[in-house]
Tab-separated table of C-alpha atoms and ligand atoms in Angstrom:
chain	number	residue	atom	x	y	z
A	1	MET	CA	-57.487	-35.454	16.023
A	2	LEU	CA	-58.892	-34.874	19.487
A	3	GLU	CA	-57.500	-35.765	22.906
A	4	SER	CA	-58.664	-39.155	24.123
A	5	LYS	CA	-59.343	-40.600	27.570
A	6	VAL	CA	-61.361	-43.737	26.797
A	7	LEU	CA	-60.470	-45.698	23.677
A	8	VAL	CA	-61.638	-48.843	21.974
A	9	ILE	CA	-58.882	-50.259	19.777
A	10	LYS	CA	-59.807	-52.962	17.274
A	11	ILE	CA	-57.083	-55.075	15.712
A	12	GLY	CA	-57.987	-56.905	12.498
A	13	SER	CA	-56.903	-60.491	11.768
A	14	ASN	CA	-54.533	-59.403	9.012
A	15	VAL	CA	-52.625	-57.114	11.376
A	16	LEU	CA	-51.719	-60.124	13.511
A	17	THR	CA	-50.854	-62.418	10.612
A	18	GLN	CA	-48.017	-62.454	8.119
A	19	SER	CA	-48.723	-62.780	4.417
A	20	ASN	CA	-48.036	-66.548	4.658
A	21	GLY	CA	-50.806	-66.831	7.265
A	22	LEU	CA	-48.539	-67.439	10.253
A	23	PRO	CA	-49.137	-65.334	13.368
A	24	ASP	CA	-47.085	-62.132	13.313
A	25	LEU	CA	-45.798	-62.212	16.880
A	26	ASP	CA	-43.374	-59.297	16.418
A	27	ARG	CA	-46.244	-57.066	15.324
A	28	MET	CA	-48.342	-58.259	18.229
A	29	GLN	CA	-45.572	-57.466	20.684
A	30	HIS	CA	-45.068	-54.040	19.143
A	31	LEU	CA	-48.784	-53.231	19.522
A	32	VAL	CA	-48.903	-54.633	23.056
A	33	ASN	CA	-46.044	-52.318	24.090
A	34	GLN	CA	-47.811	-49.299	22.632
A	35	ILE	CA	-51.149	-50.207	24.237
A	36	GLN	CA	-49.316	-50.437	27.541
A	37	GLY	CA	-47.882	-46.984	26.813
A	38	LEU	CA	-51.413	-45.575	26.449
A	39	ILE	CA	-52.554	-47.229	29.690
A	40	SER	CA	-49.489	-45.911	31.543
A	41	ALA	CA	-50.344	-42.436	30.264
A	42	GLY	CA	-53.677	-42.747	32.132
A	43	LYS	CA	-55.948	-43.712	29.254
A	44	LYS	CA	-58.637	-46.359	29.592
A	45	VAL	CA	-58.294	-48.893	26.807
A	46	VAL	CA	-60.565	-51.716	25.669
A	47	LEU	CA	-59.122	-54.017	23.050
A	48	VAL	CA	-61.240	-55.821	20.453
A	49	SER	CA	-58.984	-58.379	18.836
A	50	SER	CA	-59.701	-60.632	15.869
A	51	GLY	CA	-57.328	-63.455	15.070
A	52	ALA	CA	-58.849	-66.572	16.656
A	53	VAL	CA	-59.659	-68.218	13.316
A	54	ALA	CA	-56.327	-67.154	11.793
A	55	PHE	CA	-54.346	-68.512	14.766
A	56	GLY	CA	-56.397	-71.752	14.793
A	57	ARG	CA	-56.101	-72.281	11.041
A	58	GLN	CA	-52.348	-72.146	11.227
A	59	ALA	CA	-52.024	-74.524	14.121
A	60	LEU	CA	-54.563	-77.104	13.056
A	61	PRO	CA	-54.929	-78.125	9.423
A	62	LEU	CA	-58.369	-79.587	8.671
A	63	PRO	CA	-59.631	-81.660	5.728
A	64	GLU	CA	-60.528	-79.479	2.733
A	65	LYS	CA	-64.002	-80.997	2.412
A	66	LEU	CA	-65.068	-80.530	6.037
A	67	ASN	CA	-68.159	-78.305	6.372
A	68	PRO	CA	-66.954	-74.631	6.466
A	69	VAL	CA	-69.082	-73.842	9.539
A	70	PHE	CA	-67.472	-76.711	11.457
A	71	LYS	CA	-64.049	-75.581	10.284
A	72	LYS	CA	-64.681	-72.077	11.566
A	73	GLN	CA	-65.925	-73.407	14.905
A	74	ILE	CA	-62.894	-75.651	15.330
A	75	TRP	CA	-60.397	-72.974	14.339
A	76	ALA	CA	-62.078	-70.276	16.430
A	77	SER	CA	-62.363	-72.412	19.560
A	78	THR	CA	-58.793	-73.703	19.350
A	79	GLY	CA	-57.314	-70.460	18.000
A	80	GLN	CA	-58.861	-68.211	20.665
A	81	ILE	CA	-56.811	-70.022	23.332
A	82	ARG	CA	-53.629	-69.419	21.348
A	83	LEU	CA	-54.514	-65.793	20.693
A	84	ILE	CA	-55.343	-64.910	24.298
A	85	ASN	CA	-52.380	-66.912	25.630
A	86	GLN	CA	-50.108	-64.880	23.429
A	87	TYR	CA	-51.602	-61.630	24.754
A	88	GLN	CA	-51.353	-62.971	28.305
A	89	GLN	CA	-47.644	-63.739	27.880
A	90	LEU	CA	-46.845	-60.386	26.291
A	91	PHE	CA	-48.816	-58.283	28.782
A	92	GLU	CA	-47.577	-60.277	31.775
A	93	ILE	CA	-44.004	-59.182	31.031
A	94	LEU	CA	-45.289	-55.596	31.328
A	95	ASN	CA	-47.210	-56.386	34.533
A	96	GLN	CA	-50.487	-55.620	32.840
A	97	PRO	CA	-53.401	-57.900	33.819
A	98	ILE	CA	-55.830	-58.768	31.038
A	99	ALA	CA	-59.342	-60.228	30.845
A	100	GLN	CA	-61.008	-62.188	28.072
A	101	ILE	CA	-64.615	-61.374	27.114
A	102	LEU	CA	-66.325	-63.376	24.376
A	103	VAL	CA	-69.641	-61.946	23.251
A	104	THR	CA	-72.480	-62.478	20.823
A	105	LYS	CA	-74.865	-60.121	19.084
A	106	GLU	CA	-77.587	-61.367	21.440
A	107	ASP	CA	-75.687	-59.784	24.344
A	108	PHE	CA	-76.259	-56.355	22.810
A	109	ARG	CA	-79.959	-57.013	22.167
A	110	ASP	CA	-80.918	-57.960	25.684
A	111	ARG	CA	-80.807	-54.959	28.044
A	112	LYS	CA	-79.804	-57.155	31.032
A	113	HIS	CA	-76.931	-58.828	29.192
A	114	TYR	CA	-75.940	-55.445	27.854
A	115	LEU	CA	-75.767	-53.847	31.292
A	116	ASN	CA	-73.975	-56.867	32.803
A	117	MET	CA	-71.372	-56.667	30.065
A	118	LYS	CA	-71.020	-52.882	30.406
A	119	ASN	CA	-70.650	-53.110	34.209
A	120	CYS	CA	-68.083	-55.882	33.865
A	121	ILE	CA	-65.954	-53.860	31.429
A	122	GLU	CA	-66.213	-50.763	33.606
A	123	VAL	CA	-65.154	-52.592	36.757
A	124	LEU	CA	-62.224	-54.211	34.914
A	125	LEU	CA	-61.086	-50.776	33.743
A	126	GLN	CA	-61.440	-49.343	37.251
A	127	GLN	CA	-59.174	-52.108	38.514
A	128	GLY	CA	-56.569	-51.383	35.843
A	129	ILE	CA	-57.286	-54.599	33.910
A	130	LEU	CA	-57.305	-54.546	30.109
A	131	PRO	CA	-60.467	-56.187	28.669
A	132	ILE	CA	-59.832	-58.062	25.416
A	133	LEU	CA	-63.032	-58.781	23.498
A	134	ASN	CA	-63.742	-61.062	20.605
A	135	GLU	CA	-66.878	-62.557	19.142
A	136	ASN	CA	-67.849	-65.925	20.602
A	137	ASP	CA	-67.450	-67.536	17.187
A	138	THR	CA	-68.456	-71.042	18.208
A	139	VAL	CA	-72.071	-70.116	18.946
A	140	THR	CA	-72.582	-67.346	16.423
A	141	ILE	CA	-73.425	-68.772	13.042
A	142	THR	CA	-75.024	-66.941	10.066
A	143	GLU	CA	-77.625	-64.379	11.188
A	144	LEU	CA	-76.425	-64.476	14.796
A	145	MET	CA	-73.040	-63.132	13.732
A	146	PHE	CA	-71.765	-59.574	13.946
A	147	THR	CA	-70.942	-58.412	10.419
A	148	ASP	CA	-67.402	-58.475	11.755
A	149	ASN	CA	-65.408	-57.217	14.706
A	150	ASP	CA	-65.652	-53.646	13.423
A	151	GLU	CA	-69.331	-53.845	14.355
A	152	LEU	CA	-68.480	-55.330	17.758
A	153	ALA	CA	-65.908	-52.574	18.349
A	154	SER	CA	-68.351	-49.855	17.368
A	155	LEU	CA	-71.069	-51.253	19.668
A	156	THR	CA	-68.524	-51.524	22.485
A	157	ALA	CA	-67.387	-47.927	22.023
A	158	ALA	CA	-70.974	-46.697	22.302
A	159	MET	CA	-71.621	-48.966	25.291
A	160	ILE	CA	-68.711	-47.744	27.396
A	161	ASN	CA	-69.014	-44.106	26.314
A	162	ALA	CA	-65.610	-44.140	24.656
A	163	ASP	CA	-64.472	-40.878	23.067
A	164	THR	CA	-62.320	-42.673	20.471
A	165	LEU	CA	-62.666	-45.763	18.297
A	166	MET	CA	-59.562	-46.907	16.496
A	167	LEU	CA	-59.853	-49.544	13.767
A	168	LEU	CA	-56.451	-50.996	12.953
A	169	THR	CA	-56.219	-52.768	9.624
A	170	ASN	CA	-53.563	-53.384	6.951
A	171	VAL	CA	-53.973	-50.113	5.031
A	172	ASP	CA	-53.554	-46.489	6.148
A	173	GLY	CA	-57.286	-45.773	5.948
A	174	ILE	CA	-59.918	-45.271	3.247
A	175	PHE	CA	-58.494	-44.543	-0.198
A	176	THR	CA	-60.196	-42.974	-3.206
A	177	GLY	CA	-59.760	-46.302	-5.019
A	178	ASN	CA	-58.077	-49.650	-4.559
A	179	PRO	CA	-55.226	-48.848	-2.137
A	180	ALA	CA	-52.860	-51.076	-4.121
A	181	GLU	CA	-53.311	-48.995	-7.276
A	182	PRO	CA	-51.184	-45.922	-7.918
A	183	GLY	CA	-53.324	-42.810	-8.089
A	184	SER	CA	-55.498	-43.830	-5.139
A	185	GLU	CA	-55.290	-41.207	-2.440
A	186	LEU	CA	-55.916	-41.431	1.263
A	187	VAL	CA	-59.079	-39.692	2.499
A	188	GLU	CA	-57.642	-37.987	5.570
A	189	LYS	CA	-60.819	-36.569	7.015
A	190	VAL	CA	-64.476	-37.587	6.845
A	191	VAL	CA	-66.922	-34.959	8.014
A	192	PHE	CA	-70.682	-35.170	8.490
A	193	GLN	CA	-72.629	-35.508	5.221
A	194	MET	CA	-69.888	-36.839	2.957
A	195	PRO	CA	-71.774	-39.646	1.182
A	196	GLU	CA	-69.297	-39.953	-1.697
A	197	VAL	CA	-66.735	-41.755	0.496
A	198	SER	CA	-68.624	-45.068	0.403
A	199	ASN	CA	-68.444	-45.018	-3.418
A	200	TYR	CA	-64.667	-45.350	-3.296
A	201	ILE	CA	-64.762	-48.616	-1.445
A	202	SER	CA	-64.598	-51.890	-3.343
A	203	ALA	CA	-65.582	-55.309	-2.048
A	204	THR	CA	-61.932	-56.396	-1.721
A	205	LYS	CA	-60.937	-57.691	1.668
A	206	SER	CA	-57.564	-58.586	3.101
A	207	SER	CA	-56.825	-62.311	2.897
A	208	PHE	CA	-57.836	-62.985	6.498
A	209	GLY	CA	-60.466	-60.274	7.079
A	210	ARG	CA	-64.215	-60.848	7.222
A	211	GLY	CA	-66.131	-57.631	6.631
A	212	GLY	CA	-63.934	-55.483	4.411
A	213	MET	CA	-63.566	-51.704	4.304
A	214	LEU	CA	-67.271	-51.071	3.742
A	215	THR	CA	-68.274	-52.301	7.222
A	216	LYS	CA	-65.415	-50.308	8.647
A	217	TYR	CA	-66.797	-47.211	6.944
A	218	THR	CA	-70.418	-47.926	7.978
A	219	MET	CA	-69.466	-48.553	11.587
A	220	ALA	CA	-67.103	-45.575	11.690
A	221	LYS	CA	-69.843	-43.311	10.354
A	222	LYS	CA	-72.337	-44.583	12.913
A	223	SER	CA	-69.902	-44.077	15.775
A	224	ALA	CA	-68.940	-40.585	14.603
A	225	ASP	CA	-72.643	-39.678	14.415
A	226	LEU	CA	-72.881	-40.717	18.074
A	227	GLY	CA	-70.080	-38.356	19.075
A	228	ILE	CA	-67.119	-40.738	18.958
A	229	GLN	CA	-64.034	-39.787	16.927
A	230	VAL	CA	-63.000	-42.693	14.699
A	231	ILE	CA	-59.592	-43.433	13.282
A	232	ILE	CA	-58.963	-46.051	10.615
A	233	ALA	CA	-55.223	-46.652	10.552
A	234	ASN	CA	-52.571	-49.160	9.611
A	235	GLY	CA	-51.837	-51.579	12.455
A	236	LYS	CA	-48.779	-52.798	10.534
A	237	ARG	CA	-47.217	-49.341	10.750
A	238	ASP	CA	-44.424	-49.014	13.324
A	239	GLY	CA	-45.387	-46.642	16.134
A	240	VAL	CA	-49.028	-46.381	15.011
A	241	LEU	CA	-50.388	-45.707	18.517
A	242	ASP	CA	-47.515	-43.419	19.487
A	243	GLN	CA	-48.203	-41.383	16.344
A	244	PHE	CA	-51.856	-41.184	17.373
A	245	THR	CA	-50.741	-39.680	20.695
A	246	THR	CA	-48.472	-37.160	18.996
A	247	LYS	CA	-51.186	-36.435	16.388
A	248	THR	CA	-48.823	-37.266	13.529
A	249	LEU	CA	-50.598	-40.427	12.385
A	250	ARG	CA	-51.381	-40.944	8.700
A	251	CYS	CA	-54.967	-42.223	8.793
A	252	THR	CA	-58.603	-41.559	7.969
A	253	TRP	CA	-60.172	-39.503	10.749
A	254	PHE	CA	-63.949	-39.255	11.232
A	255	GLU	CA	-65.049	-36.047	12.860
A	256	PRO	CA	-67.389	-36.751	15.798
A	257	GLN	CA	-70.835	-35.181	15.970
A	258	LYS	CA	-72.492	-33.747	19.073
A	259	VAL	CA	-72.494	-36.304	21.920
A	260	LYS	CA	-75.734	-38.197	22.578
A	261	ASN	CA	-76.733	-39.595	25.965
A	262	ALA	CA	-75.900	-43.204	26.848
A	263	PRO	CA	-79.355	-44.836	26.453
A	264	LYS	CA	-79.751	-43.137	23.088
A	265	LYS	CA	-76.367	-44.517	22.006
A	266	TRP	CA	-77.541	-47.997	22.926
A	267	LEU	CA	-80.719	-47.459	20.949
A	268	ALA	CA	-78.993	-45.958	17.933
A	269	HIS	CA	-77.338	-49.313	17.388
A	270	GLY	CA	-80.597	-51.183	17.927
A	271	ALA	CA	-81.870	-51.333	14.351
A	272	GLN	CA	-81.172	-55.049	14.111
A	273	TYR	CA	-81.820	-55.804	17.736
A	274	TYR	CA	-85.453	-54.872	18.292
A	275	LYS	CA	-87.872	-57.390	19.806
A	276	GLY	CA	-91.232	-55.794	18.951
A	277	GLU	CA	-92.793	-53.348	16.543
A	278	VAL	CA	-95.310	-50.610	17.309
A	279	THR	CA	-97.355	-48.757	14.723
A	280	ILE	CA	-98.357	-45.238	15.672
A	281	SER	CA	-101.091	-42.906	14.433
A	282	GLU	CA	-100.435	-39.827	12.301
A	283	GLY	CA	-101.129	-37.627	15.345
A	284	ALA	CA	-98.609	-39.481	17.498
A	285	LYS	CA	-96.063	-39.286	14.694
A	286	ASN	CA	-96.469	-35.511	14.418
A	287	SER	CA	-96.159	-35.202	18.172
A	288	LEU	CA	-92.972	-37.320	18.419
A	289	THR	CA	-91.261	-35.592	15.522
A	290	SER	CA	-92.178	-32.047	16.615
A	291	ALA	CA	-89.642	-29.789	18.302
A	292	VAL	CA	-91.191	-30.500	21.719
A	293	ILE	CA	-89.789	-33.525	23.546
A	294	ARG	CA	-92.532	-36.152	24.020
A	295	SER	CA	-92.858	-39.759	25.141
A	296	LEU	CA	-94.887	-42.354	23.238
A	297	LEU	CA	-98.271	-42.927	24.959
A	298	PRO	CA	-100.588	-45.921	24.343
A	299	VAL	CA	-103.285	-43.564	22.997
A	300	GLY	CA	-101.142	-42.956	19.900
A	301	ILE	CA	-100.396	-46.633	19.246
A	302	THR	CA	-102.567	-48.454	16.711
A	303	LYS	CA	-100.821	-51.834	16.486
A	304	ILE	CA	-98.331	-53.923	18.432
A	305	ALA	CA	-96.432	-56.882	16.974
A	306	GLY	CA	-94.036	-59.323	18.606
A	307	GLU	CA	-93.489	-60.409	22.168
A	308	PHE	CA	-91.306	-58.185	24.321
A	309	SER	CA	-90.468	-57.543	27.953
A	310	LYS	CA	-89.737	-54.360	29.864
A	311	GLY	CA	-86.351	-53.016	28.729
A	312	ASP	CA	-86.398	-54.516	25.215
A	313	ILE	CA	-85.892	-52.420	22.098
A	314	LEU	CA	-88.945	-51.592	19.964
A	315	LEU	CA	-89.129	-50.410	16.382
A	316	ILE	CA	-91.581	-47.546	15.794
A	317	CYS	CA	-93.322	-47.318	12.421
A	318	ASP	CA	-95.993	-45.036	10.994
A	319	GLU	CA	-99.204	-46.369	9.447
A	320	LEU	CA	-97.561	-46.629	6.024
A	321	GLY	CA	-94.877	-48.857	7.503
A	322	LYS	CA	-92.146	-46.202	7.397
A	323	LYS	CA	-89.572	-46.711	10.159
A	324	ILE	CA	-89.518	-43.687	12.437
A	325	GLY	CA	-87.256	-44.692	15.279
A	326	LEU	CA	-86.451	-46.989	18.145
A	327	GLY	CA	-87.332	-46.952	21.804
A	328	ARG	CA	-87.038	-48.929	25.000
A	329	ALA	CA	-90.205	-50.614	26.278
A	330	GLU	CA	-91.315	-49.444	29.734
A	331	TYR	CA	-93.485	-52.565	30.071
A	332	SER	CA	-94.187	-55.900	28.366
A	333	SER	CA	-96.119	-56.543	25.144
A	334	LYS	CA	-98.888	-58.118	27.258
A	335	SER	CA	-99.389	-54.892	29.267
A	336	ALA	CA	-98.993	-52.804	26.127
A	337	LEU	CA	-101.772	-54.708	24.343
A	338	GLU	CA	-104.096	-54.167	27.312
A	339	ARG	CA	-103.491	-50.385	27.097
A	340	LEU	CA	-103.507	-50.109	23.280
A	341	GLY	CA	-105.296	-46.904	22.179
A	342	LEU	CA	-106.310	-45.960	25.753
A	343	LYS	CA	-105.942	-42.465	27.204
A	344	ASN	CA	-104.242	-41.567	30.505
A	345	GLN	CA	-101.856	-44.511	30.501
A	346	LYS	CA	-98.159	-44.659	31.340
A	347	ALA	CA	-95.901	-44.038	28.309
A	348	LEU	CA	-94.741	-47.206	26.536
A	349	ILE	CA	-91.544	-45.386	25.530
A	350	HIS	CA	-90.114	-42.594	27.655
A	351	TYR	CA	-88.439	-39.796	25.684
A	352	ASP	CA	-85.089	-40.443	27.394
A	353	TYR	CA	-85.171	-43.836	25.691
A	354	LEU	CA	-86.503	-42.699	22.340
A	355	TYR	CA	-84.237	-42.456	19.317
A	356	LEU	CA	-85.710	-41.003	16.135
A	357	PHE	CA	-84.132	-41.635	12.742
A	358	ASP	CA	-83.037	-38.628	10.739
A	359	HIS	CA	-85.493	-38.018	7.922
A	360	GLU	CA	-84.906	-35.507	5.222
B	401	LIG	N1	-61.322	-47.612	-0.847
B	401	LIG	C1	-60.642	-48.450	-0.054
B	401	LIG	N2	-59.733	-47.971	0.828
B	401	LIG	C2	-59.042	-48.797	1.644
B	401	LIG	N3	-59.183	-50.145	1.675
B	401	LIG	C3	-60.078	-50.712	0.834
B	401	LIG	C4	-60.845	-49.877	-0.070
B	401	LIG	N4	-61.647	-50.710	-0.760
B	401	LIG	C5	-61.386	-51.977	-0.329
B	401	LIG	N5	-60.432	-51.999	0.612
B	401	LIG	C6	-59.913	-53.223	1.271
B	401	LIG	O1	-60.336	-53.349	2.638
B	401	LIG	C7	-59.337	-54.115	3.336
B	401	LIG	C8	-59.505	-53.968	4.855
B	401	LIG	O2	-60.698	-54.623	5.310
B	401	LIG	P1	-60.630	-56.072	6.041
B	401	LIG	O3	-60.005	-57.034	5.130
B	401	LIG	O4	-61.980	-56.418	6.543
B	401	LIG	O5	-59.634	-55.759	7.225
B	401	LIG	P2	-59.619	-56.214	8.771
B	401	LIG	O6	-59.250	-57.662	8.794
B	401	LIG	O7	-58.557	-55.326	9.334
B	401	LIG	O8	-60.972	-55.960	9.363
B	401	LIG	C9	-58.049	-53.557	2.800
B	401	LIG	O9	-56.971	-54.461	2.924
B	401	LIG	C10	-58.380	-53.253	1.322
B	401	LIG	O10	-57.973	-54.304	0.497
B	402	LIG	N1	-63.869	-63.405	15.522
B	402	LIG	C1	-63.031	-63.639	14.374
B	402	LIG	C2	-62.740	-62.341	13.644
B	402	LIG	C3	-63.736	-61.972	12.610
B	402	LIG	C4	-63.437	-60.602	12.004
B	402	LIG	O1	-64.236	-59.689	12.135
B	402	LIG	O2	-62.199	-60.453	11.446
B	402	LIG	P1	-61.596	-59.066	10.912
B	402	LIG	O3	-62.413	-58.623	9.719
B	402	LIG	O4	-60.203	-59.381	10.556
B	402	LIG	O5	-61.663	-58.070	12.007
B	402	LIG	C5	-61.669	-64.192	14.806
B	402	LIG	O6	-61.208	-63.897	15.899
B	402	LIG	O7	-61.086	-64.900	13.989
């Protein structure tokens, strides 16, 4: 494990709930004390906490036959108040101010929202305030949803340039089989190019979780590829964060790769967030993928689809439809269409804002 200065800690619903579904306030207090310990030691911490639906469900029984989407909206909107109030009470005793930030996937797609959110979190951290994030569950239904808060935590870690992402769940990490079965062993370290790990993971989820271990793995892998060390650990374990500090924690650790620059980190997560699609010629493709760093010029673009504005994410494809990478638009789709195929025009995507997928 590496030293950490800026951490995103994600706490799963099941960590904050007992097996009977009631909020586990002792566990919450224990984690709050340890988070405070990290902050006192000079670390910057952003907390991503699930639990709104679990806290709401317990406090407010609803008719069995009520539409599940409505149920989720009611439990999330009522439970979030309970969840954040509980954090407020626990942190207040320690003199630690907190802030609540509720976000949607849309906020990561739109460059302006993204920067507003990033600036807000940074200024909160500068002022010694702990940001507590959760998904704004009342407005995010079906395709607007994050897969789960592991995705939100991973996006947040990339956004704020965190060096560490810690995903706290109800098992010690990724096991070689069902963690409940004897014979399953903990995978202590995941290094680059270790595809077999995903094969161990079954679709089982904890009773109150949403995404399961597979999203945790996918998000952890993505973050590690961006240069962030990732730890999947057991939030139910006493002293979990203290053991992280003393490097004695039993967990799955993802080795970070070489650090990428901030705009590229934003783009690397953009696969689902692009607003337009550009098709490029074979020549442009060879130029972009060569060892020399190049921007994407209109002369190499053969087709533009979708409506986008300056700052939006674009998907780049070759003429066979193969996805090559992502980039940030320097101007709108209207201007881009006017310059399509023309020489001596300003680049549509500057190389600082170009992220190419790894192709074998
Ligand atoms: N190979 C595996 N190793 C560890 N956990 C696994 C594995 N396969 C499935 N799981 C399940 O994933 C669960 C954690 O995911 P999830 O329920 O989404 O947690 P959270 O609510 O913390 O996000 C574990 O409780 C475990 O049952
Ligand atoms: N936003 C939801 C959490 C959804 C979610 O991702 O849960 P989990 O898989 O337990 O991290 C809530 O607060 O209930």
